[in-house]
CSV table of C-alpha atoms in Angstrom, one decimal:
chain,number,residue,atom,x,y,z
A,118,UNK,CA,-3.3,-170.2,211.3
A,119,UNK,CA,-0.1,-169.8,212.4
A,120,UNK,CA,3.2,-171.3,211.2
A,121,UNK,CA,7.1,-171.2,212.3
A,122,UNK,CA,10.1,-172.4,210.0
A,123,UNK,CA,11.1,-172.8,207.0
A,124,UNK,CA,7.8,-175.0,206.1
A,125,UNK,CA,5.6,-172.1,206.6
A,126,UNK,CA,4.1,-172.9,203.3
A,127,UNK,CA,3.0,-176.1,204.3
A,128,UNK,CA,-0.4,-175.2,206.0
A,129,UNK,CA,-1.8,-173.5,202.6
A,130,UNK,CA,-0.5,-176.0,200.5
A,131,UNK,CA,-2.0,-179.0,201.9
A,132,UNK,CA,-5.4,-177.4,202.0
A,133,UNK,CA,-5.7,-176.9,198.5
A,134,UNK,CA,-4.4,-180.7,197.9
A,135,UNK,CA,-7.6,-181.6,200.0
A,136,UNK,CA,-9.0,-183.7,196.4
A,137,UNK,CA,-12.7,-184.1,198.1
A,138,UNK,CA,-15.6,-181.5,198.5
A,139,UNK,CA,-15.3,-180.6,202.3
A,140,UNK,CA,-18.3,-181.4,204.6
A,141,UNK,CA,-20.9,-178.2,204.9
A,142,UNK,CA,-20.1,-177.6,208.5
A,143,UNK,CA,-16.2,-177.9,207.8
A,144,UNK,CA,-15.9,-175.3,205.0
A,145,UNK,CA,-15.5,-172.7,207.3
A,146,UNK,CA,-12.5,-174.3,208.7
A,147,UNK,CA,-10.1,-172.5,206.4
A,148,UNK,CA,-9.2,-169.0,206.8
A,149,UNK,CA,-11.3,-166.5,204.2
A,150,UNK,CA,-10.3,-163.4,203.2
A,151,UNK,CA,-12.6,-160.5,202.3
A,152,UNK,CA,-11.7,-159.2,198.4
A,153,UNK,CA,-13.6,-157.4,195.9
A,154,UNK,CA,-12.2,-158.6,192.6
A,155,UNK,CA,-14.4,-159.1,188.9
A,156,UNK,CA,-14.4,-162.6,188.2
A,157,UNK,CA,-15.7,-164.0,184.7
A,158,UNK,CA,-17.1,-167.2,185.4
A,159,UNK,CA,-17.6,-169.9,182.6
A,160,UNK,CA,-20.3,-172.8,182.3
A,161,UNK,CA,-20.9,-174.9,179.1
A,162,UNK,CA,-23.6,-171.9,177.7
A,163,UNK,CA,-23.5,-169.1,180.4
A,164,UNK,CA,-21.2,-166.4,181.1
A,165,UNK,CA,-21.1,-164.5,184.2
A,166,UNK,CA,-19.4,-161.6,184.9
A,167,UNK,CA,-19.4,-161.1,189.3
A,168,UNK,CA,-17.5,-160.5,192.1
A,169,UNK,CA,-15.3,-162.7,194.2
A,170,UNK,CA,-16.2,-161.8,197.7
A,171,UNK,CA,-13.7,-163.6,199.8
A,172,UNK,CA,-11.4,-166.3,199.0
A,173,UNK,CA,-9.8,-169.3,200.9
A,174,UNK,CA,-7.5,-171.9,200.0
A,175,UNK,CA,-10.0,-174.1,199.0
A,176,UNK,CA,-12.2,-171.6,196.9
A,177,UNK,CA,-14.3,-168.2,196.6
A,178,UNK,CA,-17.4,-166.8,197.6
A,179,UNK,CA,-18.8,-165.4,194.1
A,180,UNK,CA,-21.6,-162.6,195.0
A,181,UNK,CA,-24.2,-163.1,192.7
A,182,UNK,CA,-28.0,-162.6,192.0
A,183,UNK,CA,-27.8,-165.4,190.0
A,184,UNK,CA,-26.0,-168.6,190.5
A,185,UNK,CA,-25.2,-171.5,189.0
A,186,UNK,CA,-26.9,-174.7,190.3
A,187,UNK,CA,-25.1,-177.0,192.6
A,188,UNK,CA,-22.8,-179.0,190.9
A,189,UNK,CA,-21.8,-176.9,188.2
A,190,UNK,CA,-18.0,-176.7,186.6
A,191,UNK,CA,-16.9,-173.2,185.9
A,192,UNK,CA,-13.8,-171.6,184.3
A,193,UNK,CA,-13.4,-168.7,187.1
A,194,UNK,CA,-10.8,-165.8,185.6
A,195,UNK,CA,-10.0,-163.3,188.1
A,196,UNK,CA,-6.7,-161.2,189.0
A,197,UNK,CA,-5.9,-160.3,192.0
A,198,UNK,CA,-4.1,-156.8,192.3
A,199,UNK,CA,-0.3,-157.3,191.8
A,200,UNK,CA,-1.0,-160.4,190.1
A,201,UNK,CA,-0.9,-162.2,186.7
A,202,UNK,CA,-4.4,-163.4,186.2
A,203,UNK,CA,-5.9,-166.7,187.0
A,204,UNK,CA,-7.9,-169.0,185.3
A,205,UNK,CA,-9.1,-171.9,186.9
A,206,UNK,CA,-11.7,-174.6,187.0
A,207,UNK,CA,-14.3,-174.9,190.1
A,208,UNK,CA,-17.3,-176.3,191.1
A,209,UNK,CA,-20.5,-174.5,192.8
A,210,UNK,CA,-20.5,-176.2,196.3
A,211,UNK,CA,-23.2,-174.3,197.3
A,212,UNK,CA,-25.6,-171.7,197.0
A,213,UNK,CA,-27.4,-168.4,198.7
A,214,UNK,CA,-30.3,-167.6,196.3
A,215,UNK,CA,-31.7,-164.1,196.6
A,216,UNK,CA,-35.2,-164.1,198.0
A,217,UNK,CA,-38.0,-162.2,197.0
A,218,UNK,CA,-38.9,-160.5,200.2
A,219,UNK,CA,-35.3,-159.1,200.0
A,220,UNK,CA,-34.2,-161.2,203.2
A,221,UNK,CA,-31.1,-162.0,201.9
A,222,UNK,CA,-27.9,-159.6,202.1
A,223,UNK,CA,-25.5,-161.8,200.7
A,224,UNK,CA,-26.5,-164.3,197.8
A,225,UNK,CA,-24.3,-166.0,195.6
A,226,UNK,CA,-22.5,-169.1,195.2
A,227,UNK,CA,-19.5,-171.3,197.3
A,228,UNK,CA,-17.1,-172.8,194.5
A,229,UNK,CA,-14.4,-174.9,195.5
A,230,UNK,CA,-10.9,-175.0,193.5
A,231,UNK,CA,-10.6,-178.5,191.5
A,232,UNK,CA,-7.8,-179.6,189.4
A,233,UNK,CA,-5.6,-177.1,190.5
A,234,UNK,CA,-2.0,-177.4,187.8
A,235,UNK,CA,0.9,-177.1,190.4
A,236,UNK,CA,2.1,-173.5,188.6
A,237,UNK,CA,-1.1,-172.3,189.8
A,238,UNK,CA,-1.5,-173.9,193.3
A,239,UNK,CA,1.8,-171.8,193.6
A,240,UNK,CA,0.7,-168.4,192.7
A,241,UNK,CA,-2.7,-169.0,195.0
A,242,UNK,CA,-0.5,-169.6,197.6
A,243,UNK,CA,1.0,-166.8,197.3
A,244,UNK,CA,-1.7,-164.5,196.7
A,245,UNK,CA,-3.4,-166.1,199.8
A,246,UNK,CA,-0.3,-165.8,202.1
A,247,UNK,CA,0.4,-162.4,200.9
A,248,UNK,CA,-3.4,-161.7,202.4
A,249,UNK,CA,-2.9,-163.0,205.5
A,250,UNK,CA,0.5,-161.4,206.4
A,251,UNK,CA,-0.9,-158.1,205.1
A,252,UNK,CA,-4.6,-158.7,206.9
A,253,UNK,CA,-5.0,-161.2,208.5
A,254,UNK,CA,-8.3,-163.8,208.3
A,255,UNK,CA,-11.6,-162.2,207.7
C-alpha cells in the first residue's frame, strides 16, 4: 500500500484500530511480512515458546505444531531486531493443525492484535513500516 504526504502513517494506523475480528476471506487484505522471530506466547496454564512467521498490522502468523484452540487470549512477547520488546495480548483467529500424513507445511495459528495501549500501536507501526520500506510486502 502506497502512501504520499505527511499522513503516510495513516494507512497502518487505521488498520490496527480495526476493533472487530476481520472476515476469513478479508484477513489477507493487509500486507504481511515474512520474519523469523521467538515469540513466548501466554494462555491461562500453557506456555509456548514459537516462532512468528510473518506479521501484519492486524496480527502474526505463529508457526507451531501445537496451537491453541480458536478463541484463545494470549500474552505474545516477541522483539523484533532493533527493537525494545513487545508484549501484547491476542487472540487465536484461526488455526492450521499439523496432519498426520505430514500434508501440511505450514501449521500453526492466526492471532489477531486486541487491546492494543497507544505506546504500543506506535512502535508496531513502526516496526511494520520500517519492513515495508526496507522489503516490501511478502
Amino acid at each position: 500500500m502506497a502512501t504520499t504526504g505527511k499522513d503516510s502513517k495513516a494507512p497502518v494506523a487505521d488498520m490496527l484500530e480495526e476493533p472487530d475480528p476481520m472476515p476469513r476471506d478479508e484477513r489477507r487484505s493487509y500486507d504481511r511480512f515474512d520474519v523469523e522471530w521467538a515469540v513466548d506466547c501466554i494462555a491461562e496454564d500453557t506456555f509456548l515458546y514459537a516462532a512468528i512467521a510473518n506479521i501484519s498490522a492486524m496480527g502474526i502468523f505463529v508457526k507451531t505444531t501445537s496451537p491453541h484452540v480458536i478463541g484463545a487470549r494470549l500474552i505474545l512477547s516477541f522483539a523484533p531486531p532493533g527493537y525494545e520488546p513487545f508484549k501484547l495480548e491476542g487472540e487465536v483467529t484461526w488455526i492450521n493443525v499439523l496432519r498426520a500424513d505430514g500434508d501440511n507445511p505450514n501449521p500453526g495459528m492466526g492471532v489477531r492484535f486486541v487491546n492494543l495501549l497507544p505506546d504500543d500501536r506506535e512502535r508496531l507501526v513502526e516496526v511494520i513500516r520500517t519492513i515495508a520500506y526496507i522489503r516490501g510486502p511478502a
